[in-house]
Every structure is written in C-alpha cells, then in structure tokens.
PDB file of C-alpha atoms and ligand atoms in Angstrom:
ATOM      1  CA  MET A  11      94.157  82.604  87.610  1.00  0.00           C
ATOM      2  CA  GLU A  12      94.997  80.296  90.623  1.00  0.00           C
ATOM      3  CA  ILE A  13      92.507  80.289  93.505  1.00  0.00           C
ATOM      4  CA  PHE A  14      93.091  78.820  96.864  1.00  0.00           C
ATOM      5  CA  VAL A  15      90.319  78.631  99.282  1.00  0.00           C
ATOM      6  CA  VAL A  16      91.301  77.915 102.941  1.00  0.00           C
ATOM      7  CA  PRO A  17      89.177  77.717 106.220  1.00  0.00           C
ATOM      8  CA  ASP A  18      90.408  81.059 107.815  1.00  0.00           C
ATOM      9  CA  ALA A  19      92.889  83.943 107.653  1.00  0.00           C
ATOM     10  CA  ALA A  20      95.550  81.972 109.518  1.00  0.00           C
ATOM     11  CA  GLY A  21      95.405  79.600 106.441  1.00  0.00           C
ATOM     12  CA  THR A  22      95.342  82.394 103.799  1.00  0.00           C
ATOM     13  CA  GLY A  23      98.458  83.737 105.603  1.00  0.00           C
ATOM     14  CA  ALA A  24     100.095  80.393 105.451  1.00  0.00           C
ATOM     15  CA  VAL A  25      99.254  79.735 101.948  1.00  0.00           C
ATOM     16  CA  ALA A  26     100.249  83.279 100.787  1.00  0.00           C
ATOM     17  CA  ALA A  27     103.544  83.195 102.845  1.00  0.00           C
ATOM     18  CA  GLY A  28     104.433  79.786 101.252  1.00  0.00           C
ATOM     19  CA  ILE A  29     103.969  81.271  97.898  1.00  0.00           C
ATOM     20  CA  LEU A  30     106.179  84.165  98.681  1.00  0.00           C
ATOM     21  CA  ALA A  31     109.011  82.036 100.420  1.00  0.00           C
ATOM     22  CA  ALA A  32     109.271  79.827  97.111  1.00  0.00           C
ATOM     23  CA  VAL A  33     109.752  83.194  95.279  1.00  0.00           C
ATOM     24  CA  ILE A  34     112.460  84.532  97.740  1.00  0.00           C
ATOM     25  CA  ARG A  35     114.122  81.163  97.904  1.00  0.00           C
ATOM     26  CA  SER A  36     114.433  81.392  94.082  1.00  0.00           C
ATOM     27  CA  LYS A  37     115.507  85.081  94.288  1.00  0.00           C
ATOM     28  CA  PRO A  38     116.867  86.163  97.321  1.00  0.00           C
ATOM     29  CA  ASP A  39     116.857  89.964  96.219  1.00  0.00           C
ATOM     30  CA  ALA A  40     112.990  89.478  95.018  1.00  0.00           C
ATOM     31  CA  VAL A  41     111.063  92.857  94.914  1.00  0.00           C
ATOM     32  CA  LEU A  42     107.838  92.543  96.938  1.00  0.00           C
ATOM     33  CA  GLY A  43     105.133  94.865  96.501  1.00  0.00           C
ATOM     34  CA  VAL A  44     103.646  95.208 100.093  1.00  0.00           C
ATOM     35  CA  ALA A  45     100.107  95.780 101.068  1.00  0.00           C
ATOM     36  CA  THR A  46      98.731  97.486 104.338  1.00  0.00           C
ATOM     37  CA  GLY A  47      95.248  96.723 106.053  1.00  0.00           C
ATOM     38  CA  SER A  48      94.349  93.724 107.932  1.00  0.00           C
ATOM     39  CA  SER A  49      94.430  91.134 105.243  1.00  0.00           C
ATOM     40  CA  PRO A  50      98.046  90.830 104.744  1.00  0.00           C
ATOM     41  CA  ILE A  51      98.955  90.794 108.535  1.00  0.00           C
ATOM     42  CA  PRO A  52      98.679  87.063 108.743  1.00  0.00           C
ATOM     43  CA  VAL A  53     100.733  86.728 105.445  1.00  0.00           C
ATOM     44  CA  TYR A  54     103.737  88.711 107.165  1.00  0.00           C
ATOM     45  CA  GLU A  55     103.338  86.706 110.386  1.00  0.00           C
ATOM     46  CA  ALA A  56     103.519  83.387 108.545  1.00  0.00           C
ATOM     47  CA  LEU A  57     106.431  84.497 106.354  1.00  0.00           C
ATOM     48  CA  ALA A  58     108.440  85.695 109.482  1.00  0.00           C
ATOM     49  CA  GLU A  59     107.901  81.845 110.634  1.00  0.00           C
ATOM     50  CA  HIS A  60     109.787  80.728 107.578  1.00  0.00           C
ATOM     51  CA  ARG A  61     113.096  82.126 109.169  1.00  0.00           C
ATOM     52  CA  LEU A  62     114.262  83.017 105.515  1.00  0.00           C
ATOM     53  CA  ASP A  63     117.297  85.431 105.289  1.00  0.00           C
ATOM     54  CA  LEU A  64     115.238  88.440 103.774  1.00  0.00           C
ATOM     55  CA  SER A  65     118.010  91.012 104.147  1.00  0.00           C
ATOM     56  CA  ARG A  66     118.381  91.412 100.334  1.00  0.00           C
ATOM     57  CA  VAL A  67     114.647  91.584  99.667  1.00  0.00           C
ATOM     58  CA  ARG A  68     113.496  94.911  98.265  1.00  0.00           C
ATOM     59  CA  ALA A  69     109.861  96.334  98.726  1.00  0.00           C
ATOM     60  CA  PHE A  70     107.674  98.958  97.510  1.00  0.00           C
ATOM     61  CA  ALA A  71     104.603  99.844  99.521  1.00  0.00           C
ATOM     62  CA  LEU A  72     101.395 100.102  97.401  1.00  0.00           C
ATOM     63  CA  ASP A  73     100.408 103.629  98.734  1.00  0.00           C
ATOM     64  CA  GLU A  74     100.655 106.315 101.317  1.00  0.00           C
ATOM     65  CA  TYR A  75      98.415 108.898 102.936  1.00  0.00           C
ATOM     66  CA  VAL A  76      98.924 112.563 101.977  1.00  0.00           C
ATOM     67  CA  GLY A  77      99.574 115.083 104.618  1.00  0.00           C
ATOM     68  CA  LEU A  78     100.240 112.996 107.778  1.00  0.00           C
ATOM     69  CA  PRO A  79     103.139 114.346 110.011  1.00  0.00           C
ATOM     70  CA  ALA A  80     106.392 112.276 109.676  1.00  0.00           C
ATOM     71  CA  GLY A  81     106.360 109.376 112.215  1.00  0.00           C
ATOM     72  CA  HIS A  82     102.555 109.425 112.449  1.00  0.00           C
ATOM     73  CA  PRO A  83     101.834 105.899 113.583  1.00  0.00           C
ATOM     74  CA  GLN A  84      99.066 105.199 110.954  1.00  0.00           C
ATOM     75  CA  SER A  85     101.132 106.644 108.229  1.00  0.00           C
ATOM     76  CA  TYR A  86     101.805 103.722 105.839  1.00  0.00           C
ATOM     77  CA  ALA A  87     105.618 104.543 106.355  1.00  0.00           C
ATOM     78  CA  GLU A  88     105.138 103.659 109.996  1.00  0.00           C
ATOM     79  CA  VAL A  89     102.822 100.507 109.357  1.00  0.00           C
ATOM     80  CA  VAL A  90     105.190  99.085 106.899  1.00  0.00           C
ATOM     81  CA  ARG A  91     108.260  99.683 109.172  1.00  0.00           C
ATOM     82  CA  ARG A  92     106.347  97.889 112.018  1.00  0.00           C
ATOM     83  CA  GLU A  93     104.389  95.197 110.034  1.00  0.00           C
ATOM     84  CA  VAL A  94     106.800  94.289 107.186  1.00  0.00           C
ATOM     85  CA  THR A  95     110.459  95.712 107.710  1.00  0.00           C
ATOM     86  CA  GLU A  96     110.808  94.973 111.473  1.00  0.00           C
ATOM     87  CA  ARG A  97     108.805  91.820 111.374  1.00  0.00           C
ATOM     88  CA  LEU A  98     110.569  90.286 108.419  1.00  0.00           C
ATOM     89  CA  GLY A  99     113.887  91.795 108.912  1.00  0.00           C
ATOM     90  CA  LEU A 100     114.170  93.642 105.914  1.00  0.00           C
ATOM     91  CA  ASP A 101     116.864  96.195 105.320  1.00  0.00           C
ATOM     92  CA  PRO A 102     115.272  99.450 105.915  1.00  0.00           C
ATOM     93  CA  ALA A 103     117.107 100.982 103.052  1.00  0.00           C
ATOM     94  CA  LEU A 104     115.534  98.455 100.612  1.00  0.00           C
ATOM     95  CA  VAL A 105     112.056  99.346 101.624  1.00  0.00           C
ATOM     96  CA  SER A 106     110.364 102.286  99.700  1.00  0.00           C
ATOM     97  CA  VAL A 107     107.048 104.210 100.603  1.00  0.00           C
ATOM     98  CA  PRO A 108     105.512 106.880  98.627  1.00  0.00           C
ATOM     99  CA  ALA A 109     106.566 110.323  99.995  1.00  0.00           C
ATOM    100  CA  GLY A 110     103.235 111.348 101.380  1.00  0.00           C
ATOM    101  CA  GLY A 111     104.638 114.336 103.314  1.00  0.00           C
ATOM    102  CA  ALA A 112     106.541 115.879 100.141  1.00  0.00           C
ATOM    103  CA  ASP A 113     105.878 119.538  99.380  1.00  0.00           C
ATOM    104  CA  ASP A 114     104.873 118.360  95.868  1.00  0.00           C
ATOM    105  CA  PRO A 115     103.039 115.111  96.227  1.00  0.00           C
ATOM    106  CA  HIS A 116     102.411 114.938  92.342  1.00  0.00           C
ATOM    107  CA  ARG A 117     105.947 115.001  91.655  1.00  0.00           C
ATOM    108  CA  ALA A 118     106.755 112.524  94.520  1.00  0.00           C
ATOM    109  CA  ALA A 119     104.127 110.075  92.798  1.00  0.00           C
ATOM    110  CA  ASP A 120     105.916 110.458  89.482  1.00  0.00           C
ATOM    111  CA  LEU A 121     109.288 109.898  91.151  1.00  0.00           C
ATOM    112  CA  TYR A 122     107.983 106.765  92.845  1.00  0.00           C
ATOM    113  CA  ASP A 123     106.540 105.183  89.708  1.00  0.00           C
ATOM    114  CA  ALA A 124     109.756 105.763  87.921  1.00  0.00           C
ATOM    115  CA  ALA A 125     111.882 104.339  91.146  1.00  0.00           C
ATOM    116  CA  ILE A 126     109.798 100.941  90.875  1.00  0.00           C
ATOM    117  CA  ARG A 127     110.669 100.769  87.188  1.00  0.00           C
ATOM    118  CA  ALA A 128     114.277 101.617  87.787  1.00  0.00           C
ATOM    119  CA  GLY A 129     114.448  98.833  90.529  1.00  0.00           C
ATOM    120  CA  GLY A 130     113.563  96.300  88.013  1.00  0.00           C
ATOM    121  CA  GLY A 131     109.723  96.067  88.718  1.00  0.00           C
ATOM    122  CA  VAL A 132     107.861  94.122  91.364  1.00  0.00           C
ATOM    123  CA  ASP A 133     108.248  90.298  91.451  1.00  0.00           C
ATOM    124  CA  VAL A 134     105.235  89.858  93.538  1.00  0.00           C
ATOM    125  CA  GLN A 135     102.570  92.458  94.427  1.00  0.00           C
ATOM    126  CA  ILE A 136     100.557  91.450  97.665  1.00  0.00           C
ATOM    127  CA  LEU A 137      97.051  92.941  97.430  1.00  0.00           C
ATOM    128  CA  GLY A 138      93.828  93.109  99.476  1.00  0.00           C
ATOM    129  CA  ILE A 139      90.815  94.643  98.351  1.00  0.00           C
ATOM    130  CA  GLY A 140      88.446  97.258  99.677  1.00  0.00           C
ATOM    131  CA  HIS A 141      84.579  96.918 100.091  1.00  0.00           C
ATOM    132  CA  ASN A 142      84.150  99.144  97.227  1.00  0.00           C
ATOM    133  CA  GLY A 143      86.675  97.156  94.922  1.00  0.00           C
ATOM    134  CA  HIS A 144      89.633  99.486  95.580  1.00  0.00           C
ATOM    135  CA  ILE A 145      92.899  98.045  95.264  1.00  0.00           C
ATOM    136  CA  ALA A 146      95.830  99.954  96.914  1.00  0.00           C
ATOM    137  CA  PHE A 147      93.814 103.217  97.020  1.00  0.00           C
ATOM    138  CA  ASN A 148      92.590 103.185  93.264  1.00  0.00           C
ATOM    139  CA  GLU A 149      88.997 104.056  94.178  1.00  0.00           C
ATOM    140  CA  PRO A 150      85.954 103.168  91.665  1.00  0.00           C
ATOM    141  CA  GLY A 151      86.717 105.332  88.457  1.00  0.00           C
ATOM    142  CA  SER A 152      90.348 104.956  88.374  1.00  0.00           C
ATOM    143  CA  GLU A 153      91.439 104.402  84.954  1.00  0.00           C
ATOM    144  CA  LEU A 154      92.765 100.832  84.244  1.00  0.00           C
ATOM    145  CA  ASP A 155      96.006 102.093  82.892  1.00  0.00           C
ATOM    146  CA  SER A 156      96.518 104.797  85.605  1.00  0.00           C
ATOM    147  CA  ARG A 157     100.105 105.352  87.103  1.00  0.00           C
ATOM    148  CA  THR A 158     101.095 106.286  90.684  1.00  0.00           C
ATOM    149  CA  ARG A 159      99.434 109.442  91.364  1.00  0.00           C
ATOM    150  CA  VAL A 160      97.645 111.374  93.824  1.00  0.00           C
ATOM    151  CA  GLU A 161      94.009 110.062  94.638  1.00  0.00           C
ATOM    152  CA  VAL A 162      91.115 111.561  96.585  1.00  0.00           C
ATOM    153  CA  LEU A 163      89.891 108.842  99.075  1.00  0.00           C
ATOM    154  CA  ALA A 164      86.408 107.830  98.813  1.00  0.00           C
ATOM    155  CA  GLU A 165      84.361 108.518 101.964  1.00  0.00           C
ATOM    156  CA  ARG A 166      83.422 104.824 102.350  1.00  0.00           C
ATOM    157  CA  THR A 167      87.289 104.154 102.340  1.00  0.00           C
ATOM    158  CA  ARG A 168      87.863 106.898 104.674  1.00  0.00           C
ATOM    159  CA  GLN A 169      84.977 105.325 107.071  1.00  0.00           C
ATOM    160  CA  ALA A 170      86.743 101.917 106.771  1.00  0.00           C
ATOM    161  CA  ASN A 171      90.207 103.196 107.773  1.00  0.00           C
ATOM    162  CA  ALA A 172      88.958 105.371 110.380  1.00  0.00           C
ATOM    163  CA  ARG A 173      89.155 102.339 112.641  1.00  0.00           C
ATOM    164  CA  TYR A 174      92.958 103.090 112.713  1.00  0.00           C
ATOM    165  CA  PHE A 175      92.504 106.666 113.843  1.00  0.00           C
ATOM    166  CA  ARG A 176      90.791 108.543 116.739  1.00  0.00           C
ATOM    167  CA  SER A 177      87.875 109.631 114.180  1.00  0.00           C
ATOM    168  CA  VAL A 178      87.119 109.672 110.729  1.00  0.00           C
ATOM    169  CA  GLY A 179      87.779 113.376 110.746  1.00  0.00           C
ATOM    170  CA  ASP A 180      91.408 112.286 111.349  1.00  0.00           C
ATOM    171  CA  VAL A 181      91.534 110.099 108.170  1.00  0.00           C
ATOM    172  CA  PRO A 182      93.351 112.189 105.368  1.00  0.00           C
ATOM    173  CA  THR A 183      91.303 112.959 102.358  1.00  0.00           C
ATOM    174  CA  LYS A 184      94.204 112.190  99.879  1.00  0.00           C
ATOM    175  CA  CYS A 185      96.787 109.556  99.185  1.00  0.00           C
ATOM    176  CA  ILE A 186      99.493 108.653  96.650  1.00  0.00           C
ATOM    177  CA  THR A 187      98.785 105.347  95.295  1.00  0.00           C
ATOM    178  CA  GLN A 188     100.315 103.028  92.859  1.00  0.00           C
ATOM    179  CA  GLY A 189      98.098 103.155  89.848  1.00  0.00           C
ATOM    180  CA  LEU A 190      96.308 100.267  88.304  1.00  0.00           C
ATOM    181  CA  GLY A 191      98.727 100.289  85.221  1.00  0.00           C
ATOM    182  CA  THR A 192     101.495 100.270  87.846  1.00  0.00           C
ATOM    183  CA  ILE A 193     100.246  97.526  89.626  1.00  0.00           C
ATOM    184  CA  LEU A 194      99.471  95.287  86.486  1.00  0.00           C
ATOM    185  CA  GLU A 195     103.407  95.455  85.718  1.00  0.00           C
ATOM    186  CA  ALA A 196     104.031  93.456  88.413  1.00  0.00           C
ATOM    187  CA  ARG A 197     105.192  90.100  87.290  1.00  0.00           C
ATOM    188  CA  GLN A 198     102.729  88.176  89.839  1.00  0.00           C
ATOM    189  CA  LEU A 199      99.739  89.413  91.722  1.00  0.00           C
ATOM    190  CA  LEU A 200      98.867  87.695  94.909  1.00  0.00           C
ATOM    191  CA  MET A 201      95.647  88.829  96.429  1.00  0.00           C
ATOM    192  CA  VAL A 202      94.591  87.864 100.100  1.00  0.00           C
ATOM    193  CA  VAL A 203      91.037  88.147 101.079  1.00  0.00           C
ATOM    194  CA  ASN A 204      89.225  87.268 104.249  1.00  0.00           C
ATOM    195  CA  GLY A 205      85.753  87.637 105.736  1.00  0.00           C
ATOM    196  CA  ALA A 206      82.155  87.310 104.510  1.00  0.00           C
ATOM    197  CA  ASP A 207      82.173  91.054 104.104  1.00  0.00           C
ATOM    198  CA  LYS A 208      84.387  90.608 100.974  1.00  0.00           C
ATOM    199  CA  ALA A 209      82.408  87.722  99.482  1.00  0.00           C
ATOM    200  CA  GLU A 210      80.632  90.219  97.075  1.00  0.00           C
ATOM    201  CA  VAL A 211      83.366  92.230  96.023  1.00  0.00           C
ATOM    202  CA  LEU A 212      85.611  89.686  95.406  1.00  0.00           C
ATOM    203  CA  ALA A 213      83.100  87.901  93.299  1.00  0.00           C
ATOM    204  CA  ALA A 214      82.448  91.260  91.505  1.00  0.00           C
ATOM    205  CA  ALA A 215      86.149  91.457  90.844  1.00  0.00           C
ATOM    206  CA  LEU A 216      86.784  87.911  89.754  1.00  0.00           C
ATOM    207  CA  ASN A 217      83.316  87.281  87.784  1.00  0.00           C
ATOM    208  CA  GLY A 218      82.113  90.755  86.867  1.00  0.00           C
ATOM    209  CA  PRO A 219      82.989  92.954  83.983  1.00  0.00           C
ATOM    210  CA  VAL A 220      86.409  94.415  83.873  1.00  0.00           C
ATOM    211  CA  SER A 221      85.723  98.056  84.643  1.00  0.00           C
ATOM    212  CA  PRO A 222      86.986 101.189  86.532  1.00  0.00           C
ATOM    213  CA  GLY A 223      83.709 100.818  88.594  1.00  0.00           C
ATOM    214  CA  CYS A 224      85.507  97.798  90.202  1.00  0.00           C
ATOM    215  CA  PRO A 225      89.116  98.466  90.208  1.00  0.00           C
ATOM    216  CA  GLY A 226      90.071  94.927  91.506  1.00  0.00           C
ATOM    217  CA  SER A 227      88.481  93.564  88.280  1.00  0.00           C
ATOM    218  CA  VAL A 228      92.003  94.408  86.755  1.00  0.00           C
ATOM    219  CA  LEU A 229      93.099  91.163  88.131  1.00  0.00           C
ATOM    220  CA  GLN A 230      91.249  89.522  84.987  1.00  0.00           C
ATOM    221  CA  LEU A 231      93.617  91.256  82.800  1.00  0.00           C
ATOM    222  CA  HIS A 232      96.969  89.837  84.453  1.00  0.00           C
ATOM    223  CA  PRO A 233      98.553  86.774  83.233  1.00  0.00           C
ATOM    224  CA  HIS A 234      99.721  85.392  86.572  1.00  0.00           C
ATOM    225  CA  VAL A 235      97.205  85.976  89.426  1.00  0.00           C
ATOM    226  CA  THR A 236      96.790  83.917  92.763  1.00  0.00           C
ATOM    227  CA  VAL A 237      93.965  84.533  94.844  1.00  0.00           C
ATOM    228  CA  VAL A 238      93.963  83.228  98.351  1.00  0.00           C
ATOM    229  CA  ALA A 239      90.668  83.425 100.203  1.00  0.00           C
ATOM    230  CA  ASP A 240      89.091  82.045 103.559  1.00  0.00           C
ATOM    231  CA  GLU A 241      85.783  80.100 102.850  1.00  0.00           C
ATOM    232  CA  ALA A 242      83.588  83.044 103.883  1.00  0.00           C
ATOM    233  CA  ALA A 243      85.256  85.465 101.555  1.00  0.00           C
ATOM    234  CA  ALA A 244      84.922  82.923  98.654  1.00  0.00           C
ATOM    235  CA  MET A 245      81.462  82.058  99.225  1.00  0.00           C
ATOM    236  CA  GLN A 246      80.065  83.786  95.930  1.00  0.00           C
ATOM    237  CA  LEU A 247      82.909  82.203  93.881  1.00  0.00           C
ATOM    238  CA  ASP A 248      81.588  79.712  91.584  1.00  0.00           C
ATOM    239  CA  GLY A 249      84.301  78.540  89.320  1.00  0.00           C
ATOM    240  CA  ARG A 250      83.416  81.038  86.419  1.00  0.00           C
ATOM    241  CA  GLU A 251      86.858  82.716  87.417  1.00  0.00           C
ATOM    242  CA  GLY A 252      88.324  80.215  84.790  1.00  0.00           C
ATOM    243  CA  GLN A 253      89.661  78.066  87.602  1.00  0.00           C
ATOM    244  CA  VAL A 254      87.858  75.779  90.039  1.00  0.00           C
ATOM    245  CA  ALA A 255      88.557  77.222  93.288  1.00  0.00           C
ATOM    246  CA  VAL A 256      91.088  74.782  94.835  1.00  0.00           C
ATOM    247  CA  ARG A 257      89.852  73.770  98.467  1.00  0.00           C
ATOM    248  CA  VAL A 258      93.094  73.353 100.451  1.00  0.00           C
ATOM    249  CA  ALA A 259      92.283  71.266 103.543  1.00  0.00           C
ATOM    250  CA  ALA A 260      95.150  72.683 105.376  1.00  0.00           C
ATOM    251  CA  PRO A 261      97.568  75.291 104.827  1.00  0.00           C
ATOM    252  CA  CYS A 262     100.643  74.612 102.549  1.00  0.00           C
ATOM    253  CA  ALA A 263     103.647  74.083 104.730  1.00  0.00           C
TER     254      ALA A 263
HETATM  255  C1  GLP B  24      93.240 100.232 102.415  1.00  0.00           C
HETATM  256  C2  GLP B  24      94.412  99.863 101.705  1.00  0.00           C
HETATM  257  C3  GLP B  24      94.314  98.838 100.592  1.00  0.00           C
HETATM  258  C4  GLP B  24      93.755  97.670 101.595  1.00  0.00           C
HETATM  259  C5  GLP B  24      92.463  97.933 101.862  1.00  0.00           C
HETATM  260  C6  GLP B  24      91.702  96.789 102.610  1.00  0.00           C
HETATM  261  O1  GLP B  24      92.472 100.951 101.659  1.00  0.00           O
HETATM  262  N1  GLP B  24      94.970 100.835 101.114  1.00  0.00           N
HETATM  263  O2  GLP B  24      95.632  98.544 100.054  1.00  0.00           O
HETATM  264  O3  GLP B  24      93.713  96.403 100.452  1.00  0.00           O
HETATM  265  O4  GLP B  24      92.423  99.026 102.940  1.00  0.00           O
HETATM  266  O5  GLP B  24      92.208  96.490 103.704  1.00  0.00           O
HETATM  267  P1  GLP B  24      91.636  95.266 104.567  1.00  0.00           P
HETATM  268  O6  GLP B  24      92.597  94.213 104.072  1.00  0.00           O
HETATM  269  O7  GLP B  24      91.872  95.636 106.029  1.00  0.00           O
HETATM  270  O8  GLP B  24      90.278  94.962 104.326  1.00  0.00           O
END
C-alpha cells in the first residue's frame, strides 16, 4: 500500500490526477472507475489540467441512487455527466452508470456487474470513503465478496448526502452499488481522502481489522492500493499501514 500525504485537498487532487494521467498515457483506452462525492472533485479538476486526449477513456460509475427521475441533478448519472464526462471531455457513449431508474433494479445491478467484466475490468478505481467506512454505497455489514447489487442506504449516509438535496426526506433510501468484491477486481484502487472528519475512519480502514463492519478495510486485501490524503485526514495514520506515509511537500506535477 502506497500512501501520499499532502497539505490540502488541492494537493490530493493533483497527486491523484498525476497517477491517473500516467495510467492514461500508457493506456489511452484505460477503464476508470469514477466516484462521486466531494473528495474526487479536485482530482477531476486537476486531471482536466493535464490536457490529455481522454476521448478513448472508458468509465464506470461506482453507484447510483434508485428511484430518482431521469435527469435529476443529484442522480449520479447527472453528477458524473457534469463532473467527469463533460469536465474531462470523455465520450458519453463510453461512460456507464448503473440504471437506477430501471423497472427491475436488481437485474440492472446484475447487468452492470457483467458489463464491467465484459469491458475488461477497471484499471484504476477512484474511491472516497464515507464517515461510517462505506465505499461506493457498500454500507457497514456488506459482505467482503459482494457483487453489484441494490443496497439500502444507512441513515447516516442519507444525512451526509442530504447536503445535495432540499432535505433528507428527498434523499433516496436505496441505491445500486458496485459490490466490495466487484471493486476489489479493479487492477488498482486509488482512494482520495480529505479532512479531519475522515481521520478516524481512514485509520480504521487501513489499520483496523478487515471486516464488513468497516467496508473500507477491504483495501487491505488488494495488492495495488494508493491512498492520497491531506494532512488532516492522515492525522491518525502511524505507519502501521505497512508503508511509511510519504509526505509530499508539494503535489506531483
Ligand atoms: C457517497 C458516495 C461515495 C463517497 C462518499 C463520501 O456516499 N456514494 O462514493 O465516497 O459519499 O463522499 P465525500 O467524498 O463527499 O466525503
């Protein structure tokens, strides 16, 4: 496990974008696993600054709410369109998001899992982590080998995501999420974490027991993990992660 610690979110964005840019330069049709939430936004902003030709890059979103109307601004399909596809100049035909509006979301989840495999799998999966240790929308209690499926959102997650809605009542109760087993099949995991409020959960994920109680702990099972954290989020890391935290004075170019 490789850990980069940089001063702030702009730094984590720059370091993570540098890692992605290197992958894309070596594989112009790379498959990116893209995350929503606030942590990856500086990554997408910094990657756009690399001015790479990303028209052949393919992308799979980690998750999607179930039941939002098509075009809802907070559907992950719309969030990914704005923050990833349009910002990076991806070909919309090469960007996939789980069909949260499908009549049968369970079948849509199965089809999505199969589509990722059929696409050759994900080269680099970008991840954030929720305050309760969730990754994608795998809530505590998710089986470590779970596949893409319909998941019930924890109230703590709905409260955290309510900031994007008029009220918590408007936050869907269910989602389609790539499973932990699905995520672990990516060839590289790239987790971006910012803020003191994530220090405890990041330390639990990297230092604690590998357990469904903290879904982020599955990172310890993967052979190629890069964590990029700002100093506030890295406060409780102490090197037990099997890798001395690399303190990068300035973001990689
Ligand atoms: C949501 C997303 C996750 C994301 C998490 C944390 O639950 N489904 O993919 O990691 O929020 O978001 P943030 O990076 O804003 O803390």
